[in-house]
Structure formats: C-alpha cells, structure tokens
Coordinates of C-alpha atoms (C1' of nucleotides) in Angstrom, one line a residue:
Chain A
M1 CA 17.4 18.0 -33.6
L2 CA 18.0 19.8 -30.5
D3 CA 14.1 19.6 -30.3
E4 CA 14.1 16.0 -30.5
E5 CA 16.7 15.7 -27.7
Q6 CA 15.0 17.9 -25.4
K7 CA 11.8 16.0 -26.2
K8 CA 13.7 12.7 -24.9
E9 CA 14.7 14.3 -21.8
L10 CA 11.2 15.2 -20.8
I11 CA 9.8 11.8 -21.9
S12 CA 12.2 10.0 -19.8
K13 CA 11.9 12.1 -16.8
Y14 CA 7.9 11.9 -17.4
Y15 CA 8.6 7.9 -17.0
V16 CA 10.6 8.0 -13.9
E17 CA 7.7 9.9 -12.4
K18 CA 5.0 7.6 -13.6
K19 CA 6.9 4.7 -12.2
V20 CA 7.4 6.2 -8.6
S21 CA 3.8 7.3 -8.2
E22 CA 2.7 3.7 -9.1
R23 CA 5.0 2.0 -6.8
E24 CA 3.0 3.4 -3.5
I25 CA -0.6 2.0 -3.3
S26 CA -2.7 4.8 -1.8
L27 CA -5.9 5.8 -1.9
P28 CA -6.8 8.7 -4.3
P29 CA -7.4 12.2 -2.8
L30 CA -10.6 12.8 -1.1
P31 CA -12.8 15.6 -2.9
K32 CA -13.3 18.7 -1.2
A33 CA -10.9 17.8 1.8
E34 CA -8.8 20.1 3.8
K35 CA -6.5 19.0 6.0
G36 CA -7.6 19.5 9.7
K37 CA -11.3 20.2 8.9
V38 CA -12.2 16.2 7.6
V39 CA -14.8 14.5 9.7
M40 CA -15.8 11.1 8.7
R41 CA -17.9 8.3 10.7
F42 CA -17.7 4.7 10.7
A43 CA -21.7 3.9 11.5
P44 CA -22.3 0.3 11.8
N45 CA -24.9 -1.9 13.6
P46 CA -23.6 -3.9 16.3
N47 CA -26.1 -6.9 15.4
G48 CA -22.7 -9.0 15.6
P49 CA -18.8 -8.4 15.8
P50 CA -16.9 -6.4 13.0
T51 CA -16.3 -8.6 9.8
L52 CA -14.1 -8.3 6.6
G53 CA -16.7 -6.2 5.4
S54 CA -17.1 -4.1 8.0
A55 CA -13.5 -3.8 8.3
R56 CA -13.4 -2.0 5.1
G57 CA -15.3 1.1 6.2
I58 CA -13.4 1.0 9.5
V59 CA -10.0 1.1 7.2
I60 CA -10.8 3.4 4.4
N61 CA -12.5 5.9 6.7
G62 CA -9.7 5.9 9.3
E63 CA -7.0 6.0 6.6
Y64 CA -8.7 9.4 5.1
C65 CA -9.0 10.9 8.9
N66 CA -5.1 10.0 9.2
T67 CA -4.1 11.6 6.0
Y68 CA -6.1 14.7 6.4
D69 CA -5.9 14.8 10.4
G70 CA -9.4 14.7 10.4
K71 CA -11.9 13.6 13.4
Y72 CA -13.0 9.8 13.0
I73 CA -16.4 9.0 14.8
L74 CA -17.4 5.4 15.7
R75 CA -21.4 5.7 15.7
F76 CA -23.6 3.0 16.4
D77 CA -26.6 3.0 14.3
D78 CA -28.8 0.6 16.6
T79 CA -32.1 2.2 16.4
D80 CA -33.9 -1.4 15.7
P81 CA -34.2 -3.4 18.7
K82 CA -36.5 -6.0 16.9
T83 CA -35.2 -6.7 13.1
K84 CA -31.8 -5.9 13.4
R85 CA -31.0 -6.4 17.1
P86 CA -27.9 -5.2 18.4
M87 CA -25.7 -7.5 20.3
L88 CA -24.6 -6.2 23.7
E89 CA -21.3 -7.3 23.4
A90 CA -20.6 -6.4 19.9
Y91 CA -20.5 -2.8 20.7
E92 CA -17.0 -3.6 23.1
W93 CA -16.2 -5.5 20.2
Y94 CA -16.3 -2.9 17.5
I95 CA -14.6 -0.7 19.8
E96 CA -11.8 -3.0 20.0
D97 CA -11.4 -4.0 16.5
V98 CA -11.3 -0.5 15.4
E99 CA -8.5 0.0 17.9
W100 CA -6.9 -2.8 16.4
L101 CA -6.7 -2.1 13.5
G102 CA -5.0 0.8 13.9
Y103 CA -7.7 3.8 14.5
K104 CA -8.3 5.7 17.5
P105 CA -12.0 6.8 17.3
D106 CA -12.2 10.4 18.5
E107 CA -15.9 10.0 19.8
V108 CA -18.0 7.2 19.8
I109 CA -21.8 7.8 19.4
Y110 CA -24.7 5.4 20.5
A111 CA -27.8 6.4 18.4
S112 CA -30.1 4.7 20.8
K113 CA -29.0 6.8 23.4
R114 CA -29.9 10.2 21.7
I115 CA -33.4 9.4 20.4
P116 CA -35.0 12.5 21.8
I117 CA -32.7 14.3 20.0
Y118 CA -34.4 13.0 16.7
Y119 CA -38.0 13.9 18.1
D120 CA -36.8 17.2 18.0
Y121 CA -36.2 17.1 14.3
A122 CA -39.1 15.5 13.6
K123 CA -41.5 17.6 15.6
K124 CA -40.0 20.4 13.3
L125 CA -40.4 18.7 10.1
I126 CA -44.1 18.1 10.8
E127 CA -44.3 21.9 11.8
I128 CA -43.1 23.1 8.4
G129 CA -45.1 20.5 6.7
K130 CA -42.4 18.1 5.5
A131 CA -43.6 14.8 7.6
Y132 CA -46.9 13.6 8.3
A133 CA -48.6 10.3 10.3
C134 CA -49.5 8.0 8.0
F135 CA -51.9 5.0 9.1
C136 CA -51.8 3.3 5.6
K137 CA -51.0 -0.7 6.2
R138 CA -47.8 -1.5 4.2
E139 CA -49.6 -3.0 1.3
E140 CA -51.7 -0.1 0.8
F141 CA -48.8 2.3 1.0
K142 CA -46.8 0.5 -1.5
N143 CA -49.6 0.4 -3.9
Y144 CA -50.0 4.2 -3.7
R145 CA -45.9 4.4 -4.1
D146 CA -45.5 1.9 -7.0
N147 CA -48.4 4.4 -9.0
G148 CA -47.3 7.8 -7.5
I149 CA -50.3 8.3 -5.7
P150 CA -50.5 10.3 -2.7
C151 CA -51.9 8.6 0.2
P152 CA -55.1 9.9 2.1
H153 CA -52.8 10.9 5.3
R154 CA -50.2 13.0 3.1
D155 CA -52.1 16.1 3.3
T156 CA -53.6 15.9 6.7
E157 CA -53.2 19.5 8.7
V158 CA -50.0 20.4 10.5
E159 CA -52.0 20.5 13.7
D160 CA -53.5 17.1 13.5
N161 CA -50.1 15.4 12.7
L162 CA -48.5 17.2 15.7
E163 CA -51.6 15.5 17.9
V164 CA -51.0 12.1 16.4
W165 CA -47.3 12.8 16.6
E166 CA -47.7 13.2 20.5
K167 CA -50.0 10.5 20.8
M168 CA -46.8 8.0 19.1
L169 CA -44.8 9.3 21.8
E170 CA -47.0 8.7 24.4
G171 CA -47.2 5.0 23.2
R172 CA -51.1 5.1 22.5
Y173 CA -50.6 3.2 19.1
S174 CA -50.0 -0.3 18.3
E175 CA -46.9 -1.7 16.3
G176 CA -47.5 -0.8 12.7
E177 CA -50.6 0.9 13.4
V178 CA -48.8 4.3 12.3
V179 CA -45.5 5.9 10.9
L180 CA -44.0 9.2 10.2
R181 CA -43.1 9.8 6.8
I182 CA -41.0 12.1 5.3
K183 CA -42.6 14.1 2.4
T184 CA -40.7 13.7 -0.8
E185 CA -42.5 13.6 -4.3
M186 CA -44.8 10.7 -5.0
S187 CA -43.9 11.3 -8.6
H188 CA -40.1 10.8 -8.0
R189 CA -38.8 8.5 -10.8
D190 CA -37.4 6.1 -8.2
P191 CA -40.0 4.7 -6.3
A192 CA -37.6 4.1 -3.6
V193 CA -37.3 7.6 -2.4
R194 CA -41.0 8.3 -2.1
D195 CA -42.5 9.4 1.3
W196 CA -40.1 7.2 3.1
V197 CA -40.7 6.1 6.9
A198 CA -38.8 8.2 9.6
F199 CA -40.2 6.7 12.4
R200 CA -42.0 3.5 13.8
L201 CA -43.1 2.4 16.5
I202 CA -41.4 -1.0 18.2
Y203 CA -41.9 -2.4 21.6
T204 CA -39.3 -4.6 22.0
P205 CA -36.8 -3.5 24.4
H206 CA -33.9 -2.5 23.5
P207 CA -30.8 -4.2 24.3
L208 CA -29.0 -1.2 25.7
V209 CA -31.5 1.4 26.4
G210 CA -34.1 -0.9 27.5
D211 CA -37.7 0.1 27.6
S212 CA -36.7 3.9 27.6
Y213 CA -38.3 4.3 24.1
F214 CA -40.6 2.5 21.5
L215 CA -40.9 5.1 19.0
Y216 CA -37.4 4.4 17.0
P217 CA -36.2 6.4 14.0
T218 CA -35.4 4.8 11.0
L219 CA -31.6 4.4 9.6
D220 CA -32.3 7.1 7.0
F221 CA -33.5 9.6 9.7
E222 CA -31.0 8.8 12.7
S223 CA -28.3 9.1 10.2
A224 CA -29.3 12.4 8.2
I225 CA -29.6 14.1 11.8
E226 CA -26.6 12.5 12.9
D227 CA -24.3 13.5 10.4
R228 CA -25.5 16.8 10.5
L229 CA -24.9 17.3 14.3
C230 CA -21.4 15.6 14.2
K231 CA -20.5 18.0 11.2
T232 CA -19.5 15.0 9.2
T233 CA -17.9 16.3 5.6
H234 CA -17.3 13.1 4.1
I235 CA -19.5 10.1 4.0
L236 CA -17.8 6.9 2.6
R237 CA -19.7 3.3 2.6
G238 CA -21.0 0.7 0.8
K239 CA -23.3 1.0 -2.4
D240 CA -26.2 -0.7 -0.7
L241 CA -26.7 2.6 1.0
R242 CA -26.8 4.8 -2.1
D243 CA -30.5 5.4 -2.1
S244 CA -30.3 6.5 1.5
E245 CA -28.9 9.6 0.3
L246 CA -31.3 10.5 -1.9
R247 CA -33.8 10.1 0.6
Q248 CA -31.4 12.0 3.4
R249 CA -31.2 14.8 0.6
Y250 CA -34.9 16.1 1.4
I251 CA -34.2 16.6 4.7
Y252 CA -31.1 18.6 4.1
E253 CA -33.0 20.5 1.6
Y254 CA -35.9 21.4 4.3
F255 CA -33.3 22.7 6.9
N256 CA -31.4 24.6 4.4
W257 CA -28.4 22.3 4.9
E258 CA -25.4 21.1 3.3
Y259 CA -25.1 17.5 2.5
P260 CA -21.6 16.0 3.0
V261 CA -19.5 14.7 0.2
T262 CA -20.6 11.0 -0.1
I263 CA -18.4 7.9 -2.2
H264 CA -19.9 4.8 -2.3
W265 CA -18.2 1.7 -2.8
G266 CA -19.1 -1.4 -4.8
R267 CA -20.0 -4.8 -2.8
V268 CA -17.1 -7.2 -1.9
N269 CA -17.5 -10.8 -2.2
I270 CA -15.4 -12.9 -0.2
V271 CA -15.0 -16.2 -3.1
E272 CA -14.0 -18.4 0.1
F273 CA -17.1 -17.4 2.2
G274 CA -19.6 -16.3 -0.5
K275 CA -23.1 -15.0 1.3
L276 CA -21.9 -15.2 4.7
S277 CA -24.0 -12.6 6.4
T278 CA -23.9 -11.7 9.8
S279 CA -26.9 -13.2 10.9
L280 CA -26.0 -16.5 8.5
I281 CA -23.2 -17.0 10.9
K282 CA -24.9 -16.2 13.9
R283 CA -27.4 -19.4 13.0
E284 CA -24.4 -21.5 11.9
I285 CA -22.9 -20.9 15.5
E286 CA -26.0 -21.7 17.1
A287 CA -26.4 -24.9 15.2
G288 CA -22.8 -26.1 16.4
K289 CA -21.4 -25.6 13.0
F290 CA -18.9 -22.9 14.2
E291 CA -17.2 -22.7 17.9
G292 CA -18.0 -19.2 18.1
W293 CA -17.7 -15.7 16.7
D294 CA -13.6 -16.1 16.8
D295 CA -13.5 -19.7 15.1
P296 CA -10.7 -19.2 12.7
R297 CA -12.8 -20.4 9.8
L298 CA -14.6 -17.0 10.0
P299 CA -14.2 -13.8 8.2
T300 CA -14.9 -12.0 11.2
V301 CA -12.2 -9.3 12.4
R302 CA -11.7 -11.1 16.0
A303 CA -11.1 -14.4 13.8
L304 CA -8.6 -13.2 11.7
R305 CA -6.7 -12.1 14.6
R306 CA -6.7 -14.9 16.6
R307 CA -5.6 -17.2 13.4
G308 CA -2.7 -14.7 12.9
I309 CA -3.7 -12.2 10.4
E310 CA -2.1 -8.6 11.1
A311 CA -3.8 -5.5 11.3
E312 CA -1.4 -3.9 8.8
A313 CA -2.2 -6.5 6.2
I314 CA -5.7 -6.0 6.4
R315 CA -5.2 -2.4 6.0
K316 CA -3.3 -2.8 2.7
F317 CA -5.6 -5.2 1.3
F318 CA -8.6 -2.8 1.7
I319 CA -6.3 0.3 0.6
A320 CA -5.4 -1.7 -2.5
L321 CA -9.3 -2.4 -3.4
G322 CA -9.6 1.2 -3.2
L323 CA -12.8 3.4 -3.9
S324 CA -14.0 1.3 -7.0
E325 CA -17.9 1.0 -7.6
S326 CA -17.7 -2.1 -9.2
E327 CA -18.6 -5.1 -7.5
V328 CA -15.6 -7.3 -6.7
N329 CA -15.0 -10.9 -6.1
V330 CA -11.8 -11.1 -4.4
S331 CA -10.1 -14.1 -2.6
M332 CA -8.5 -14.4 0.6
K333 CA -5.3 -15.2 -1.2
N334 CA -4.9 -11.7 -1.5
L335 CA -5.0 -11.2 2.0
F336 CA -3.2 -13.8 3.0
A337 CA -0.3 -12.7 0.7
E338 CA -0.2 -9.4 2.2
N339 CA 0.2 -11.1 5.6
R340 CA 2.7 -13.6 4.4
K341 CA 5.1 -10.4 3.3
I342 CA 5.0 -9.3 6.6
V343 CA 5.0 -12.6 8.9
D344 CA 7.2 -14.3 6.9
A345 CA 10.3 -12.3 7.5
K346 CA 9.7 -12.5 11.4
A347 CA 8.5 -16.1 11.9
N348 CA 10.7 -18.3 13.3
R349 CA 10.9 -21.9 11.6
F350 CA 10.0 -25.5 13.0
F351 CA 9.7 -28.8 11.7
F352 CA 6.0 -30.1 12.2
V353 CA 5.3 -33.4 11.0
A354 CA 1.7 -34.3 10.4
N355 CA 0.5 -37.7 10.6
P356 CA 3.9 -39.0 11.7
V357 CA 5.4 -42.6 10.4
E358 CA 8.1 -44.0 12.5
I359 CA 11.1 -44.9 10.7
E360 CA 14.6 -46.3 12.0
I361 CA 17.6 -45.5 10.1
E362 CA 19.8 -48.8 9.7
G363 CA 23.9 -48.2 9.4
L364 CA 23.9 -44.6 11.1
P365 CA 27.1 -44.4 12.2
E366 CA 26.5 -42.1 14.9
E367 CA 24.2 -39.6 16.2
K368 CA 24.6 -36.0 15.4
L369 CA 23.5 -32.7 16.7
V370 CA 22.3 -30.9 13.4
E371 CA 21.9 -26.8 13.4
I372 CA 19.1 -25.7 11.3
P373 CA 18.3 -22.2 10.5
K374 CA 15.5 -20.6 12.9
N375 CA 14.8 -17.2 12.0
Q376 CA 15.9 -15.0 8.9
N377 CA 16.2 -11.7 10.7
T378 CA 18.1 -12.6 13.6
K379 CA 20.1 -15.8 12.5
E380 CA 19.5 -17.5 14.9
K381 CA 19.7 -21.3 15.0
R382 CA 17.5 -24.3 16.3
I383 CA 19.5 -27.4 17.1
L384 CA 17.9 -30.9 16.3
K385 CA 19.1 -34.1 17.5
G386 CA 20.0 -36.6 14.9
E387 CA 19.2 -39.8 16.0
K388 CA 18.2 -43.6 15.1
V389 CA 14.5 -43.5 15.4
V390 CA 12.7 -40.5 13.4
Y391 CA 9.7 -39.2 12.3
I392 CA 8.2 -38.1 9.0
T393 CA 5.2 -37.4 7.6
K394 CA 3.0 -39.9 6.1
E395 CA 2.7 -38.3 3.1
D396 CA 6.3 -38.2 2.3
F397 CA 6.7 -41.6 3.3
E398 CA 4.4 -43.1 0.7
K399 CA 5.4 -40.7 -2.0
F400 CA 9.2 -41.5 -1.3
K401 CA 9.2 -45.3 -0.4
G402 CA 12.2 -46.9 -1.5
E403 CA 13.9 -43.8 -2.9
V404 CA 16.6 -41.9 -2.0
V405 CA 15.7 -38.7 0.4
R406 CA 17.4 -36.3 2.7
L407 CA 16.4 -35.6 6.1
K408 CA 16.8 -32.0 6.0
D409 CA 20.4 -30.9 7.5
F410 CA 20.9 -34.5 8.8
C411 CA 21.4 -37.4 5.9
N412 CA 20.8 -39.3 3.2
L413 CA 19.0 -42.4 3.3
I414 CA 16.7 -45.3 1.3
L415 CA 13.1 -44.5 2.6
D416 CA 11.4 -47.4 4.3
K417 CA 10.6 -48.6 7.8
K418 CA 13.8 -49.8 8.0
A419 CA 15.7 -47.2 6.3
K420 CA 19.5 -47.7 4.8
F421 CA 21.7 -44.9 5.9
L422 CA 23.8 -43.4 2.7
G423 CA 25.7 -40.6 4.1
F424 CA 25.8 -37.0 5.8
E425 CA 26.8 -35.5 2.6
L426 CA 24.5 -33.1 1.0
T427 CA 26.0 -34.2 -2.2
G428 CA 24.4 -36.9 -4.1
A429 CA 21.3 -36.5 -2.5
K430 CA 19.9 -33.4 -4.2
K431 CA 17.6 -35.3 -7.1
G432 CA 15.2 -32.5 -7.4
K433 CA 12.6 -32.4 -4.3
N434 CA 13.3 -35.0 -2.1
I435 CA 14.5 -33.1 0.8
I436 CA 12.0 -33.6 3.5
H437 CA 11.5 -32.5 7.2
W438 CA 11.7 -34.9 10.4
L439 CA 11.9 -35.1 13.9
P440 CA 13.7 -37.2 16.4
K441 CA 11.9 -39.6 18.5
S442 CA 13.4 -38.3 21.5
S443 CA 12.0 -34.7 21.5
A444 CA 8.8 -34.2 19.8
L445 CA 5.9 -32.8 21.3
R446 CA 2.5 -33.6 20.2
C447 CA 0.6 -31.2 18.4
K448 CA -3.1 -30.2 17.1
V449 CA -3.5 -27.7 14.2
I450 CA -6.8 -26.4 13.8
G451 CA -8.5 -24.2 11.5
E452 CA -9.0 -24.7 7.8
R453 CA -7.0 -27.6 7.7
S454 CA -6.7 -29.3 10.7
C455 CA -4.5 -32.3 11.6
E456 CA -2.5 -34.0 14.3
G457 CA 1.0 -34.6 14.5
L458 CA 4.3 -34.0 16.1
V459 CA 6.2 -30.7 16.7
E460 CA 10.0 -29.6 17.8
K461 CA 10.5 -28.8 21.0
G462 CA 10.6 -25.1 21.4
V463 CA 7.6 -23.9 19.8
E464 CA 6.3 -23.5 23.0
E465 CA 8.6 -20.7 23.3
D466 CA 6.4 -19.1 20.4
L467 CA 3.3 -18.8 22.3
G468 CA 0.8 -16.2 21.0
K469 CA 3.0 -15.7 17.7
V470 CA 2.8 -16.9 14.1
V471 CA 5.8 -19.5 13.2
Q472 CA 6.3 -21.2 10.0
F473 CA 6.0 -25.0 9.9
E474 CA 8.4 -25.8 7.2
R475 CA 6.7 -27.4 4.2
F476 CA 3.6 -27.2 5.9
A477 CA 2.1 -23.7 6.7
F478 CA 2.3 -20.6 8.8
C479 CA 0.6 -21.3 11.7
K480 CA -0.2 -19.3 15.2
I481 CA 0.5 -21.0 18.4
E482 CA -2.3 -20.8 20.8
K483 CA -1.8 -23.0 23.5
A484 CA 1.4 -24.7 24.7
N485 CA 0.5 -26.5 28.1
G486 CA 1.2 -30.1 27.3
E487 CA 0.1 -30.3 23.7
I488 CA 0.9 -27.8 21.6
V489 CA -2.4 -26.3 19.6
A490 CA -1.8 -24.1 16.3
I491 CA -4.1 -22.2 14.7
L492 CA -3.7 -22.6 10.7
T493 CA -2.8 -18.8 9.3
H494 CA -2.0 -19.6 5.6
D495 CA 0.2 -21.2 3.4
Chain B
rG1 C1' -41.2 -4.3 -13.8
rC2 C1' -39.2 0.4 -12.0
rU3 C1' -34.4 3.5 -10.2
rC4 C1' -29.5 3.8 -9.9
rC5 C1' -24.4 1.8 -10.7
rG6 C1' -20.6 -1.0 -13.1
rG7 C1' -17.9 -3.4 -16.9
rU8 C1' -9.3 -3.3 -18.1
rG9 C1' -5.3 -10.5 -18.2
rG10 C1' -8.1 -16.3 -13.8
rU11 C1' -8.8 -12.3 -9.8
rG12 C1' -8.3 -7.3 -7.7
rU13 C1' -6.7 -2.5 -8.9
rA14 C1' -4.4 2.0 -11.9
rG15 C1' -5.0 4.9 -16.4
rC16 C1' -11.0 6.9 -18.5
rC17 C1' -13.4 13.2 -16.2
rC18 C1' -8.8 16.5 -19.6
rG19 C1' -8.2 11.1 -26.3
rG20 C1' -1.8 10.6 -28.3
rU21 C1' 5.4 7.3 -25.8
rC22 C1' -1.2 2.7 -23.5
rA23 C1' 0.8 -3.2 -29.0
rA24 C1' -1.5 -1.1 -21.7
rA25 C1' 1.2 -1.2 -15.4
rC26 C1' 1.0 -3.0 -10.6
rA27 C1' -0.2 -7.0 -7.2
rU28 C1' -2.2 -12.1 -6.7
rC29 C1' -3.3 -16.4 -9.1
rC30 C1' -1.4 -20.1 -12.2
rA31 C1' 2.8 -22.8 -14.8
rG32 C1' 8.1 -23.8 -15.5
rG33 C1' 13.1 -23.0 -13.4
rC34 C1' 16.7 -22.1 -9.2
rC35 C1' 17.3 -23.1 -3.6
rU36 C1' 19.1 -27.8 2.7
rU37 C1' 16.3 -20.4 4.9
rU38 C1' 12.5 -25.4 3.8
rC39 C1' 7.9 -24.7 1.8
rG40 C1' 2.2 -23.7 -0.5
rA41 C1' 7.9 -19.3 1.3
rG42 C1' 11.8 -16.6 -1.5
rC43 C1' 14.6 -15.3 -5.8
rC44 C1' 14.0 -15.6 -11.3
rU45 C1' 10.7 -16.5 -16.1
rG46 C1' 6.8 -17.0 -18.6
rU47 C1' 1.1 -17.1 -20.4
rG48 C1' -2.6 -14.2 -20.3
rC49 C1' -6.8 -7.8 -20.5
rC50 C1' -9.4 -2.6 -22.6
rC51 C1' -17.7 -6.4 -22.9
rC52 C1' -19.7 -6.2 -28.2
rG53 C1' -21.0 -3.1 -32.6
rG54 C1' -21.3 1.6 -34.8
rG55 C1' -20.0 6.8 -34.9
rU56 C1' -16.5 11.1 -34.0
rU57 C1' -10.8 12.0 -34.8
rC58 C1' -5.1 12.2 -37.9
rA59 C1' -5.6 9.3 -33.4
rA60 C1' -10.4 6.1 -29.0
rA61 C1' -9.4 1.8 -22.9
rU62 C1' -10.2 6.9 -22.6
rC63 C1' -15.7 11.0 -26.0
rC64 C1' -21.1 9.7 -28.2
rC65 C1' -25.1 6.2 -29.5
rG66 C1' -27.1 1.2 -29.5
rG67 C1' -26.9 -3.4 -27.6
rC68 C1' -25.1 -7.5 -24.1
rC69 C1' -23.5 -8.9 -19.2
rG70 C1' -23.1 -8.3 -13.6
rG71 C1' -24.8 -5.7 -9.2
rA72 C1' -27.7 -2.7 -6.0
rG73 C1' -31.8 -0.2 -4.0
rC74 C1' -37.3 -0.5 -4.6
rA75 C1' -39.3 -3.0 4.0
rC76 C1' -42.3 0.0 9.8
rC77 C1' -33.6 -3.8 8.1
rA78 C1' -29.3 -1.6 8.7

RNA sequence: GCUCCGGUGGUGUAGCCCGGUCAAACAUCCAGGCCUUUCGAGCCUGUGCCCCGGGUUCAAAUCCCGGCCGGAGCACCA
C-alpha cells in the first residue's frame, strides 16, 4: 500500500520534471565542453552575403559559445580567388550580419592574409615524407585514385619534392601543372580521402590580397592548420564537410595533434526557395530578376532584416532545428511564426486598403470621429474620421456587394457604390465575418507594398511615424515601413 | 559505381546511446469555433506519427539482422 503511494508520488514528480524540461527549447549539451575553455569558429567563404544557410552556422556556434563562455572566431576561408571568388563587400557583410544576429566575434581571421603560415606547415609535411608534388593530370590521377593505385609521383624523394615545392613558390609552373598532395592511403575504403590536394597554383588576383600569392591551399588544408592554430575545440558545420574531417585527420596524425570534436548537421532545404544557391542568386540579380542582395524576396540575412524579421526569430528558428543529422525540408512559415510572436505584441495597427474602391454612404446622419485600438501593449488609440465618402478594398467590395457589412468601429451599411446607411450600433451587423476595414477619403495616404505580395493602395495617416518599424495592416499582413516621404513604401514581412 | 549519414503526425524537433507510466511530447501547418484588439493575428477545439519485414525479450520508437526510401561526399570548390 505504502509502496504504491510512494510510487505514485515519484511518478507525479517525474512528470513535472519532464514537462519543465520540454518547455524550454534549447540546444543539447556540447560533448567534452568545459565552461571558459571552448573555442569555436564560423568559417564562411565570403563569395556573397550570409544567407539563411550561413545563419545556421552563425547561430549554432554562437549559441554554444555563449553558453560555455567560449571564444567565437569568425574566419574567412577565402583561399580560392577563381572558382569561389570572394566578394570584397561580403567580408564586411558577414561581420555586420554576425553582429546583427547577436554574436560578437572575439577574433576575425582572413585566411588569404595568412598564406605563408600554411607554406611552413606544407614544407614540414614534405620533409617528413607526408606530402608530395604531383604532376598527374586530373583525369590521370582520378584513375589511379579510383583503382587505389599510387601515382608515379607518390614515391618521389623528399629532396626532389622540396625542390619542386620551392619552384612552386616561385611560380615556375603554370596553373594545373603541379599540385601538392597529402599522403593518405591509396587503399582507403573511401576514394574521397585518397591523397588529396593541399595546394594548387592560381594566377587570378585575389580580391583581398591581390597578386601577393598564387600558390593557394585548399580548404581542407587551410582549415586543418587554422583550427589547430586557433585552438579550436569544437567544429560544428554542415554535413557536406563530413569528408573533410577524414582528410584532415591525416595531418593531425602526422603532427601528432588532437582533432577537435566535430558535429555535422544535415542539409536544410527551405521549401519556398528550393535550390537557391549563392551563385544562382548572383546570376539572377545580374539578370535583373532581383533588385539586389537585399531584395526582400531573397533568403539572405540582409534581406530578412530589411523585411522586418528580427534576429531573435532567426535564432529561435535555428535553435529549434537543432543538430539533427537528417536533411530537412523547412518552411519559411516556421521562421515567420517565431517572428510573429515577437512582432505581434508591439506592432502598431493600421488600416491599409489595397486596390481601393470609393463608396458613398447615403443617409449618414453625421460625421463621427472613431477611436480604434492601435497598440495592445501601450493601449494607444488612433482616431479616424467616419465620413460620407470612404474607401474599402476591391476584394471586400466584390465579396459583400449588396450585403450588410460593418465598417469596423464606424457603422453598418448595405454595401454598394452608393451604400445605404443602417446604423452605428454594433448589434445587428455581426453576422459572421462581415466586419471590414476602411479609410476616410479626406485622410488617406498613397501606399505601395512590395515583396512577396506587392500591391498598391491607401493607408491611414500616422503610419509615417512608424518609419523603419514593423506594423500590422489589419486584415492584410505585417509590413515594415521603409519609406515615408510622400508615398508610403512598405515591405511585406509576413502574414 | 564506391564511401558515409539519415528515416518519429503534412512540416520540423524531442524521445533512441542506458528497452518499461511512450496507445508517444512540443512547435508549425491544416480544419472548425470565438472575438469590432481586426486578421492570414490571438484564444479554444479537432484531425494526424514511430519506413517495411524478421529476430532478441515478460516488454521494442528504443537493441540485432535484412530490405526499402532519402541525402551528402567521391573537384587543382568552399
């Protein structure tokens, strides 16, 4: 008897604990992480501005750094001036967006400015016989690799390799003629890791360091060395770099270094954008399909900011996604839902009438000033003049023509171009969803909404005071007021 | 083809390591209801899930084997 009761007691206790822990959505503990000793990095190639995809890396690494009082490094892996050419402006954009998202990098590193450091390590590897110069053509090498056969250059003497290396540094070879490879095992079960390329010649000037260098490390090499130099303790990145770890571990083994803890998350596919890569966006901007990198229809961080998405929403969105290794299809609706929670509480309400239709209220006994709630936090009100000639949306006009509708907070009428006034009282008009928004003719500003759902119409006077803020256009959507000199320009944030 | 990873309601996540109050939780979406703080908002209600087949076990979402499906890597890209 007593046992049973004790059991029940324990169970109820257990339940409570479970619910509490589930209520707060947070990241799982980081393996082997010690408070104050964590060093993490976010390492993009700035070949465009940060996108929603980059934001995941920024947020996850940043969040862990915050919880463990860690060091947060922003490192530009910009070692290919040709194929993945960095964009000069994008360096600044990354710093800006990382900060906007709420993280302050403790250090910013530019790989392209530290190339000689990588040369030193390359030389050491050659000296211990773990790297060699390879003159194979790509196809030739691929053939050797796929069949697990060492290429003819693999067993070149150290001295000869060093000599070639010196000549590479002097630029005595042409692009594609020779590369430096890291020795792994030609019989490695995964062909992807077999004797990978660590350095190659690229004579295209670099956007940041010009023609200071022409012998560039590959990402795998640069990143391996940098993570060691920065004392990185945890590497958190996308699954696409999974093999990178396998390759880099060889270097760590040769130098007898300890490899950081790594976690790889799965690919994120935003259903609304599909396969919108940075390079594709670039092409479409050039083709005039988008205005620029901050076009509100784009999934770049700057575009989201411009359209009124808050950093907090982006943070919560990615924290909720977590570290799952499965590839996911998420909708922007999830991000919008987070944003809505934040913005809904503070956004001022206004009437925006899209595609206005002018109607005249026949039999209106008097003009009337009506008070309408403006803000749920401050309990502020706005005042509209209920007058004879008003605007309503074309959509409502067509839907309710001939029927009884109520102009919100104003009056009831039978809707038509010449509408028949019925009364001011709310009662008697409340049949289903026939309460619509409206605007007095005497005080309506022209307003253009741009973004996903662009349209033109009229808006209440008073919105101009909310320049730069997100407001809610009632029965329409949340919008950010971008311009307010003359015609109002609002960007659609989300529903 | 080779290598690796994954598969929990429509979508995403938690649970899986250490089998048992898990006829499975949270969020979003969808449907319906309420509301002149409107709505595509908010509040309330509802539909809906452990990929399949075997095995181990008193007991499997959880462990094992096989299959199926999805993804990533296999670049002198990052």
